[in-house]
């Protein structure tokens, strides 16, 4: 899951071709998931290209999730991301969004999915302006995160709105399966490095 608004995530941040396409720097925060899913309250440090712990890991077979920020090359913008376990509880996701990321509960959630869209300029502008008005009302926009069709157009709407008004007013997410995230091997490598370091220290 990626928060495309973040510090101003650009375009169709999320899965598919868009989310990791312009990534240059990753800052991670990682925590352990046991029988009760929830973020550790221990303080965490940030380091470029390094995954730093907020809680110890008891055994390699545990399910892990991590989240952090992505810096986009040349754009001076960031977007938050999270990898979620399929076993993660609703309350844990709510905790991540509201307490960790500081997002207010939405007045409405708009989902935008699909790859086909009418390419007439007038219709595109009507669609974008509709999303901009919705953003002013405190809603969240959720897409599949792909750089295709109407989802790409939603990403462009977020980008244009962010450029004009700043990165904290339009809340948008790209939600995709992990396998569809481009260059996810960079994130996986950082996680594996962290697990290896923890194993060596235990």
Coordinates of N, CA and C in Angstrom, one line a residue:
X1 N 0.8 -1.2 0.0 CA 0.0 0.0 0.0 C 0.9 1.2 0.0
X2 N 0.5 2.2 -0.8 CA 1.3 3.5 -0.8 C 0.4 4.6 -0.6
X3 N 0.8 5.6 0.2 CA 0.1 6.8 0.4 C 0.7 7.8 -0.7
X4 N -0.1 8.0 -1.7 CA 0.5 8.8 -2.8 C 0.6 10.3 -2.4
X5 N -0.2 10.7 -1.4 CA -0.1 12.1 -1.0 C 1.2 12.3 -0.3
X6 N 1.4 11.5 0.8 CA 2.6 11.5 1.6 C 3.2 12.9 1.8
X7 N 4.4 13.1 1.3 CA 5.0 14.4 1.2 C 4.8 14.9 -0.2
X8 N 3.9 14.4 -0.9 CA 3.7 14.8 -2.3 C 4.1 13.7 -3.3
X9 N 3.6 12.5 -3.1 CA 4.0 11.4 -4.0 C 3.4 11.8 -5.4
X10 N 4.1 11.4 -6.4 CA 3.8 11.9 -7.7 C 3.3 10.8 -8.6
X11 N 2.3 11.2 -9.5 CA 1.8 10.3 -10.4 C 1.0 9.1 -9.8
X12 N 0.9 8.0 -10.4 CA 0.2 6.9 -9.9 C 1.0 6.0 -9.0
X13 N 1.4 6.6 -7.9 CA 2.2 5.8 -7.0 C 1.4 4.6 -6.5
X14 N 2.1 3.5 -6.4 CA 1.4 2.3 -6.0 C 2.1 1.1 -6.6
X15 N 1.3 0.2 -7.2 CA 1.9 -1.0 -7.8 C 2.2 -0.8 -9.2
X16 N 2.2 -1.9 -10.0 CA 2.4 -1.8 -11.4 C 3.7 -1.1 -11.8
X17 N 3.6 -0.3 -12.8 CA 4.8 0.4 -13.3 C 5.2 1.6 -12.6
X18 N 4.2 2.2 -11.8 CA 4.5 3.6 -11.3 C 5.1 3.7 -10.0
X19 N 4.8 2.9 -9.1 CA 5.1 3.2 -7.7 C 6.6 3.3 -7.4
X20 N 7.4 2.4 -8.0 CA 8.8 2.4 -7.7 C 9.7 3.0 -8.8
X21 N 9.0 3.5 -9.9 CA 9.7 3.8 -11.1 C 10.8 4.8 -10.9
X22 N 10.5 5.9 -10.0 CA 11.5 6.9 -9.9 C 12.2 6.9 -8.5
X23 N 12.2 5.8 -7.9 CA 12.7 5.7 -6.5 C 14.2 5.8 -6.5
X24 N 14.7 6.6 -5.6 CA 16.2 6.7 -5.5 C 16.6 6.5 -4.0
X25 N 15.8 6.8 -3.1 CA 16.2 6.7 -1.7 C 15.1 6.1 -0.9
X26 N 15.4 5.2 0.0 CA 14.4 4.5 0.8 C 14.7 4.7 2.3
X27 N 13.8 5.1 3.1 CA 13.9 5.1 4.5 C 12.9 4.2 5.1
X28 N 13.3 3.3 5.9 CA 12.5 2.2 6.4 C 12.2 2.3 7.9
X29 N 11.1 1.8 8.3 CA 10.8 1.5 9.7 C 10.2 0.1 9.7
X30 N 10.7 -0.8 10.6 CA 10.3 -2.1 10.6 C 9.8 -2.5 12.0
X31 N 8.8 -3.4 12.1 CA 8.4 -3.9 13.4 C 8.0 -5.3 13.3
X32 N 8.0 -6.0 14.5 CA 7.6 -7.4 14.6 C 6.1 -7.6 14.7
X33 N 5.6 -8.6 14.1 CA 4.2 -9.0 14.2 C 4.1 -10.3 14.8
X34 N 3.5 -10.4 16.0 CA 3.3 -11.6 16.7 C 1.9 -12.1 16.6
X35 N 1.4 -12.6 17.7 CA 0.0 -13.1 17.7 C -1.0 -11.9 17.7
X36 N -0.5 -10.8 18.2 CA -1.3 -9.5 18.1 C -0.6 -8.6 17.2
X37 N -1.3 -8.1 16.2 CA -0.7 -7.2 15.2 C -0.7 -5.8 15.7
X38 N 0.4 -5.1 15.7 CA 0.4 -3.7 16.1 C 1.8 -3.1 16.0
X39 N 1.8 -1.9 15.7 CA 3.1 -1.2 15.6 C 3.8 -1.2 17.0
X40 N 5.1 -1.4 17.0 CA 5.9 -1.2 18.2 C 5.9 0.3 18.6
X41 N 5.9 0.6 19.8 CA 6.0 2.0 20.2 C 7.4 2.5 20.5
X42 N 8.3 1.6 20.3 CA 9.7 1.9 20.5 C 10.1 2.9 19.4
X43 N 11.0 3.8 19.7 CA 11.4 4.9 18.8 C 12.3 4.2 17.7
X44 N 12.2 4.8 16.5 CA 13.0 4.2 15.4 C 13.9 5.3 14.8
X45 N 15.0 4.9 14.3 CA 15.9 5.8 13.6 C 15.7 5.6 12.1
X46 N 16.2 6.6 11.3 CA 16.1 6.5 9.9 C 17.5 6.6 9.3
X47 N 17.7 5.8 8.2 CA 19.0 5.8 7.6 C 18.7 5.4 6.1
X48 N 19.4 6.1 5.2 CA 19.2 5.8 3.8 C 19.7 4.4 3.5
X49 N 18.8 3.7 2.7 CA 19.1 2.3 2.3 C 19.3 1.4 3.4
X50 N 18.9 1.6 4.6 CA 19.1 0.7 5.7 C 17.8 0.5 6.5
X51 N 17.5 -0.7 6.8 CA 16.3 -1.0 7.6 C 16.7 -1.1 9.0
X52 N 16.1 -0.3 9.9 CA 16.4 -0.2 11.3 C 15.3 -0.7 12.1
X53 N 15.6 -1.4 13.2 CA 14.5 -2.1 14.0 C 13.8 -1.2 15.0
X54 N 12.5 -1.4 15.2 CA 11.8 -0.8 16.3 C 11.5 -1.8 17.3
X55 N 11.7 -3.1 17.0 CA 11.5 -4.2 18.0 C 12.4 -5.4 17.6
X56 N 12.7 -6.2 18.5 CA 13.6 -7.4 18.2 C 12.8 -8.4 17.5
X57 N 13.5 -9.3 16.7 CA 12.9 -10.4 16.0 C 13.2 -11.7 16.8
X58 N 12.2 -12.4 17.1 CA 12.4 -13.7 17.9 C 12.7 -14.9 17.1
X59 N 12.1 -15.0 15.9 CA 12.4 -16.1 15.1 C 12.2 -15.8 13.6
X60 N 13.0 -16.4 12.7 CA 12.9 -16.0 11.3 C 11.6 -16.3 10.7
X61 N 10.8 -17.2 11.2 CA 9.5 -17.6 10.6 C 8.4 -16.6 10.9
X62 N 8.6 -15.6 11.7 CA 7.6 -14.7 12.0 C 7.2 -13.8 10.8
X63 N 5.9 -13.4 10.8 CA 5.4 -12.6 9.7 C 5.9 -11.1 10.0
X64 N 6.4 -10.5 9.0 CA 6.9 -9.1 9.2 C 6.2 -8.1 8.3
X65 N 6.1 -6.9 8.7 CA 5.6 -5.9 7.8 C 6.5 -4.7 8.0
X66 N 6.6 -3.8 7.1 CA 7.4 -2.7 7.3 C 6.8 -1.5 6.5
X67 N 7.2 -0.3 6.8 CA 6.7 0.8 6.1 C 7.8 1.9 6.2
X68 N 7.6 2.9 5.4 CA 8.6 4.0 5.3 C 8.3 5.0 4.3
X69 N 9.3 5.6 3.8 CA 9.1 6.7 2.8 C 10.0 6.5 1.6
X70 N 9.5 6.9 0.4 CA 10.3 6.8 -0.8 C 10.5 8.3 -1.3
X71 N 11.8 8.6 -1.7 CA 12.1 9.8 -2.2 C 12.2 9.7 -3.7
X72 N 11.6 10.6 -4.5 CA 11.5 10.5 -5.9 C 12.6 11.4 -6.6
X73 N 13.4 10.8 -7.5 CA 14.5 11.4 -8.1 C 14.1 12.7 -8.8
X74 N 14.8 13.8 -8.4 CA 14.6 15.1 -9.1 C 13.3 15.8 -8.8
X75 N 12.4 15.2 -8.0 CA 11.1 15.9 -7.8 C 11.1 16.5 -6.4
X76 N 12.0 16.2 -5.5 CA 12.0 16.8 -4.2 C 10.7 16.4 -3.5
X77 N 10.2 15.2 -3.7 CA 8.9 14.8 -3.1 C 9.1 13.4 -2.5
X78 N 8.3 13.1 -1.5 CA 8.3 11.8 -0.9 C 6.9 11.2 -0.9
X79 N 6.8 9.9 -0.8 CA 5.5 9.2 -0.6 C 5.8 8.1 0.4
X80 N 4.8 7.9 1.2 CA 4.9 6.8 2.2 C 4.4 5.5 1.6
X81 N 5.0 4.4 2.1 CA 4.5 3.1 1.6 C 4.5 2.1 2.8
X82 N 3.8 1.0 2.6 CA 3.7 0.0 3.6 C 3.5 -1.4 2.9
X83 N 4.1 -2.4 3.4 CA 3.8 -3.8 3.0 C 3.0 -4.4 4.1
X84 N 1.8 -4.9 3.8 CA 0.9 -5.4 4.8 C 0.8 -6.9 4.7
X85 N 0.7 -7.6 5.8 CA 0.5 -9.0 5.8 C -1.0 -9.3 5.6
X86 N -1.3 -10.4 4.9 CA -2.7 -10.7 4.7 C -3.4 -11.1 6.0
X87 N -2.7 -11.3 7.0 CA -3.3 -11.6 8.3 C -3.4 -10.4 9.2
X88 N -3.1 -9.3 8.7 CA -3.1 -8.0 9.5 C -4.6 -7.7 9.8
X89 N -4.8 -7.3 11.1 CA -6.1 -6.9 11.5 C -6.5 -5.5 11.1
X90 N -7.8 -5.3 11.0 CA -8.3 -3.9 10.7 C -7.8 -2.9 11.6
X91 N -7.7 -3.2 12.9 CA -7.3 -2.3 13.9 C -5.8 -1.9 13.7
X92 N -5.0 -2.8 13.3 CA -3.6 -2.6 13.0 C -3.4 -1.6 11.8
X93 N -4.2 -1.9 10.8 CA -4.1 -1.0 9.6 C -4.6 0.4 10.0
X94 N -5.7 0.5 10.8 CA -6.2 1.8 11.3 C -5.1 2.5 12.1
X95 N -4.4 1.7 12.9 CA -3.3 2.3 13.7 C -2.2 2.9 12.9
X96 N -1.9 2.2 11.8 CA -0.8 2.7 10.9 C -1.3 4.0 10.3
X97 N -2.5 4.0 9.7 CA -2.9 5.2 9.0 C -3.1 6.4 9.8
X98 N -3.8 6.2 11.0 CA -4.2 7.3 11.8 C -3.1 7.7 12.8
X99 N -2.5 6.7 13.5 CA -1.6 7.1 14.6 C -0.1 7.3 14.0
X100 N 0.3 6.3 13.2 CA 1.7 6.4 12.6 C 1.8 7.5 11.5
X101 N 0.8 7.5 10.6 CA 0.9 8.5 9.5 C 0.1 9.7 9.8
X102 N -0.6 9.8 10.9 CA -1.3 11.0 11.3 C -2.5 11.4 10.3
X103 N -3.1 10.5 9.7 CA -4.2 10.8 8.8 C -5.5 10.8 9.5
X104 N -6.3 11.8 9.2 CA -7.7 11.9 9.8 C -8.6 10.9 9.1
X105 N -9.6 10.4 9.8 CA -10.6 9.5 9.2 C -11.3 10.2 8.0
X106 N -11.5 9.5 6.9 CA -12.1 10.2 5.8 C -13.6 10.4 5.9
X107 N -14.1 11.4 5.2 CA -15.5 11.7 5.2 C -16.1 10.7 4.1
X108 N -15.3 10.3 3.2 CA -15.8 9.4 2.1 C -14.5 8.7 1.5
X109 N -14.7 7.5 1.0 CA -13.6 6.8 0.3 C -14.1 6.6 -1.1
X110 N -13.3 7.1 -2.1 CA -13.6 6.9 -3.5 C -12.6 5.9 -4.1
X111 N -13.0 4.9 -4.7 CA -12.1 3.9 -5.3 C -12.1 4.1 -6.8
X112 N -10.9 4.1 -7.4 CA -10.8 4.3 -8.8 C -10.0 3.1 -9.3
X113 N -10.6 2.2 -10.1 CA -10.0 1.0 -10.6 C -10.4 0.9 -12.1
X114 N -9.5 0.2 -12.9 CA -9.8 0.0 -14.3 C -8.7 0.5 -15.2
X115 N -8.5 -0.1 -16.3 CA -7.5 0.3 -17.2 C -8.0 1.1 -18.5
X116 N -9.2 1.1 -18.7 CA -9.8 1.7 -19.9 C -10.4 3.0 -19.5
X117 N -10.2 4.0 -20.4 CA -10.9 5.3 -20.1 C -10.9 6.1 -21.4
X118 N -12.0 6.9 -21.6 CA -12.1 7.8 -22.7 C -11.0 8.8 -22.7
X119 N -10.4 9.0 -23.8 CA -9.2 9.8 -23.9 C -9.4 11.3 -24.3
X120 N -10.7 11.6 -24.4 CA -11.0 13.0 -24.8 C -10.5 14.0 -23.6
X121 N -9.9 15.0 -24.0 CA -9.3 16.0 -23.1 C -10.4 16.6 -22.1
X122 N -11.5 16.9 -22.7 CA -12.6 17.5 -21.9 C -13.1 16.5 -20.8
X123 N -13.2 15.3 -21.1 CA -13.6 14.3 -20.1 C -12.6 14.1 -19.0
X124 N -11.3 14.1 -19.5 CA -10.2 14.0 -18.5 C -10.3 15.1 -17.5
X125 N -10.5 16.3 -17.9 CA -10.5 17.5 -17.0 C -11.7 17.4 -16.1
X126 N -12.8 16.9 -16.6 CA -14.0 16.8 -15.7 C -13.7 15.8 -14.6
X127 N -13.1 14.7 -15.0 CA -12.7 13.7 -14.0 C -11.8 14.2 -13.0
X128 N -10.7 14.9 -13.4 CA -9.7 15.5 -12.5 C -10.4 16.5 -11.5
X129 N -11.2 17.4 -12.1 CA -11.8 18.4 -11.3 C -12.7 17.8 -10.2
X130 N -13.4 16.7 -10.6 CA -14.2 16.0 -9.7 C -13.5 15.4 -8.5
X131 N -12.3 14.9 -8.8 CA -11.4 14.4 -7.7 C -10.9 15.5 -6.8
X132 N -10.6 16.6 -7.4 CA -10.1 17.8 -6.7 C -11.1 18.3 -5.7
X133 N -12.4 18.4 -6.2 CA -13.5 18.8 -5.3 C -13.7 17.8 -4.2
X134 N -13.6 16.5 -4.5 CA -13.7 15.5 -3.4 C -12.6 15.6 -2.4
X135 N -11.4 16.0 -2.9 CA -10.3 16.1 -1.9 C -10.5 17.2 -0.9
X136 N -11.2 18.3 -1.4 CA -11.5 19.4 -0.5 C -12.5 19.0 0.6
X137 N -13.2 18.0 0.4 CA -14.2 17.6 1.4 C -13.7 16.6 2.4
X138 N -12.4 16.2 2.3 CA -11.8 15.4 3.3 C -11.9 13.9 2.9
X139 N -12.1 13.5 1.7 CA -12.2 12.1 1.3 C -10.9 11.5 1.0
X140 N -10.8 10.2 1.0 CA -9.6 9.5 0.5 C -9.9 8.9 -0.9
X141 N -8.9 8.9 -1.7 CA -9.0 8.3 -3.0 C -8.1 7.0 -3.0
X142 N -8.7 5.9 -3.4 CA -7.9 4.6 -3.4 C -7.9 4.1 -4.9
X143 N -6.7 3.8 -5.4 CA -6.6 3.3 -6.7 C -5.8 2.0 -6.7
X144 N -5.8 1.3 -7.8 CA -4.9 0.1 -7.9 C -3.5 0.4 -8.1
X145 N -3.1 1.7 -8.3 CA -1.7 2.1 -8.3 C -1.0 1.9 -9.6
X146 N -1.7 1.5 -10.7 CA -1.1 1.2 -11.9 C -1.0 2.5 -12.8
X147 N 0.0 2.5 -13.7 CA 0.1 3.6 -14.6 C -0.6 3.3 -15.9
X148 N -1.9 3.0 -15.7 CA -2.8 2.6 -16.8 C -4.1 3.2 -16.7
X149 N -4.7 3.7 -17.8 CA -6.1 4.1 -17.9 C -6.5 5.1 -16.9
X150 N -7.6 4.8 -16.3 CA -8.2 5.8 -15.3 C -7.4 5.9 -14.0
X151 N -6.7 4.8 -13.7 CA -5.9 4.8 -12.5 C -4.7 5.8 -12.7
X152 N -4.1 5.8 -13.9 CA -3.0 6.7 -14.2 C -3.6 8.1 -14.2
X153 N -4.8 8.3 -14.7 CA -5.4 9.7 -14.7 C -5.6 10.2 -13.2
X154 N -6.0 9.3 -12.4 CA -6.2 9.6 -11.0 C -4.8 10.0 -10.4
X155 N -3.8 9.3 -10.7 CA -2.4 9.7 -10.2 C -2.0 11.1 -10.7
X156 N -2.4 11.4 -12.0 CA -2.1 12.7 -12.5 C -2.9 13.8 -11.8
X157 N -4.1 13.5 -11.4 CA -4.9 14.4 -10.7 C -4.3 14.7 -9.3
X158 N -3.8 13.7 -8.7 CA -3.1 13.9 -7.4 C -1.9 14.7 -7.6
X159 N -1.1 14.4 -8.6 CA 0.2 15.2 -8.9 C -0.1 16.6 -9.1
X160 N -1.1 16.9 -10.0 CA -1.4 18.3 -10.3 C -1.9 19.1 -9.1
X161 N -2.8 18.4 -8.3 CA -3.3 19.0 -7.1 C -2.2 19.3 -6.1
X162 N -1.3 18.3 -5.9 CA -0.2 18.5 -5.0 C 0.8 19.6 -5.4
X163 N 1.0 19.7 -6.7 CA 1.9 20.8 -7.2 C 1.3 22.1 -6.9
X164 N 0.0 22.2 -7.0 CA -0.7 23.5 -6.9 C -0.9 23.9 -5.4
X165 N -1.3 22.9 -4.5 CA -1.7 23.2 -3.2 C -0.9 22.6 -2.1
X166 N 0.1 21.8 -2.4 CA 0.9 21.1 -1.4 C 0.5 19.7 -1.2
X167 N 1.3 18.9 -0.5 CA 1.1 17.5 -0.4 C 0.3 16.9 0.7
X168 N -0.3 17.8 1.5 CA -1.1 17.3 2.7 C -2.6 17.4 2.5
X169 N -3.0 17.9 1.4 CA -4.5 18.2 1.3 C -5.2 17.1 0.6
X170 N -4.6 16.4 -0.3 CA -5.2 15.3 -1.1 C -4.7 14.0 -0.7
X171 N -5.5 13.2 -0.1 CA -5.0 11.9 0.4 C -5.4 10.8 -0.6
X172 N -4.4 10.1 -1.1 CA -4.6 9.1 -2.1 C -3.7 7.9 -1.9
X173 N -4.2 6.7 -2.2 CA -3.5 5.5 -2.0 C -3.5 4.7 -3.3
X174 N -2.3 4.1 -3.5 CA -2.2 3.0 -4.6 C -2.1 1.7 -3.9
X175 N -3.1 0.8 -4.0 CA -3.1 -0.5 -3.4 C -2.9 -1.6 -4.4
X176 N -1.9 -2.4 -4.2 CA -1.5 -3.4 -5.2 C -0.9 -4.6 -4.5
X177 N -1.0 -5.8 -5.1 CA -0.3 -6.9 -4.6 C 1.2 -6.7 -4.7
X178 N 2.0 -7.3 -3.8 CA 3.4 -7.0 -3.7 C 4.1 -7.4 -5.0
X179 N 3.7 -8.4 -5.6 CA 4.3 -8.9 -6.9 C 4.2 -7.9 -8.0
X180 N 3.2 -7.0 -7.9 CA 3.0 -6.1 -9.0 C 3.8 -4.8 -8.8
X181 N 4.5 -4.6 -7.7 CA 5.2 -3.4 -7.4 C 6.6 -3.5 -8.1
X182 N 6.8 -2.5 -9.0 CA 8.1 -2.5 -9.8 C 9.3 -2.3 -8.8
X183 N 10.3 -3.0 -9.0 CA 11.6 -2.9 -8.2 C 11.3 -3.2 -6.8
X184 N 10.4 -4.1 -6.5 CA 10.2 -4.4 -5.1 C 11.3 -5.2 -4.5
X185 N 12.2 -5.7 -5.4 CA 13.4 -6.4 -4.9 C 14.3 -5.5 -4.1
X186 N 14.3 -4.2 -4.3 CA 15.1 -3.3 -3.6 C 14.6 -3.3 -2.1
X187 N 13.3 -3.2 -1.9 CA 12.7 -3.3 -0.6 C 13.0 -4.6 0.1
X188 N 12.8 -5.7 -0.7 CA 13.0 -7.0 -0.2 C 14.5 -7.2 0.3
X189 N 15.4 -6.7 -0.5 CA 16.8 -6.8 -0.2 C 17.1 -6.1 1.1
X190 N 16.5 -4.9 1.3 CA 16.7 -4.2 2.5 C 16.2 -4.9 3.7
X191 N 15.0 -5.6 3.6 CA 14.4 -6.4 4.6 C 15.3 -7.6 5.0
X192 N 15.8 -8.2 3.9 CA 16.6 -9.4 4.2 C 17.9 -9.0 4.9
X193 N 18.5 -7.8 4.5 CA 19.7 -7.4 5.2 C 19.4 -7.1 6.7
X194 N 18.3 -6.6 7.0 CA 17.9 -6.3 8.4 C 17.8 -7.6 9.1
X195 N 17.1 -8.6 8.5 CA 16.9 -9.9 9.2 C 18.2 -10.6 9.4
X196 N 19.1 -10.5 8.4 CA 20.5 -11.1 8.6 C 21.2 -10.4 9.7
X197 N 21.2 -9.1 9.8 CA 21.9 -8.4 10.9 C 21.3 -8.8 12.2
X198 N 20.0 -9.0 12.3 CA 19.3 -9.4 13.6 C 19.8 -10.8 14.0
X199 N 19.9 -11.7 13.0 CA 20.3 -13.0 13.3 C 21.7 -13.1 13.8
X200 N 22.6 -12.3 13.2 CA 24.0 -12.2 13.7 C 24.1 -11.7 15.1
X201 N 23.2 -10.8 15.4 CA 23.3 -10.1 16.8 C 22.6 -10.9 17.9
X202 N 21.8 -11.9 17.5 CA 21.1 -12.7 18.5 C 21.9 -13.9 18.9

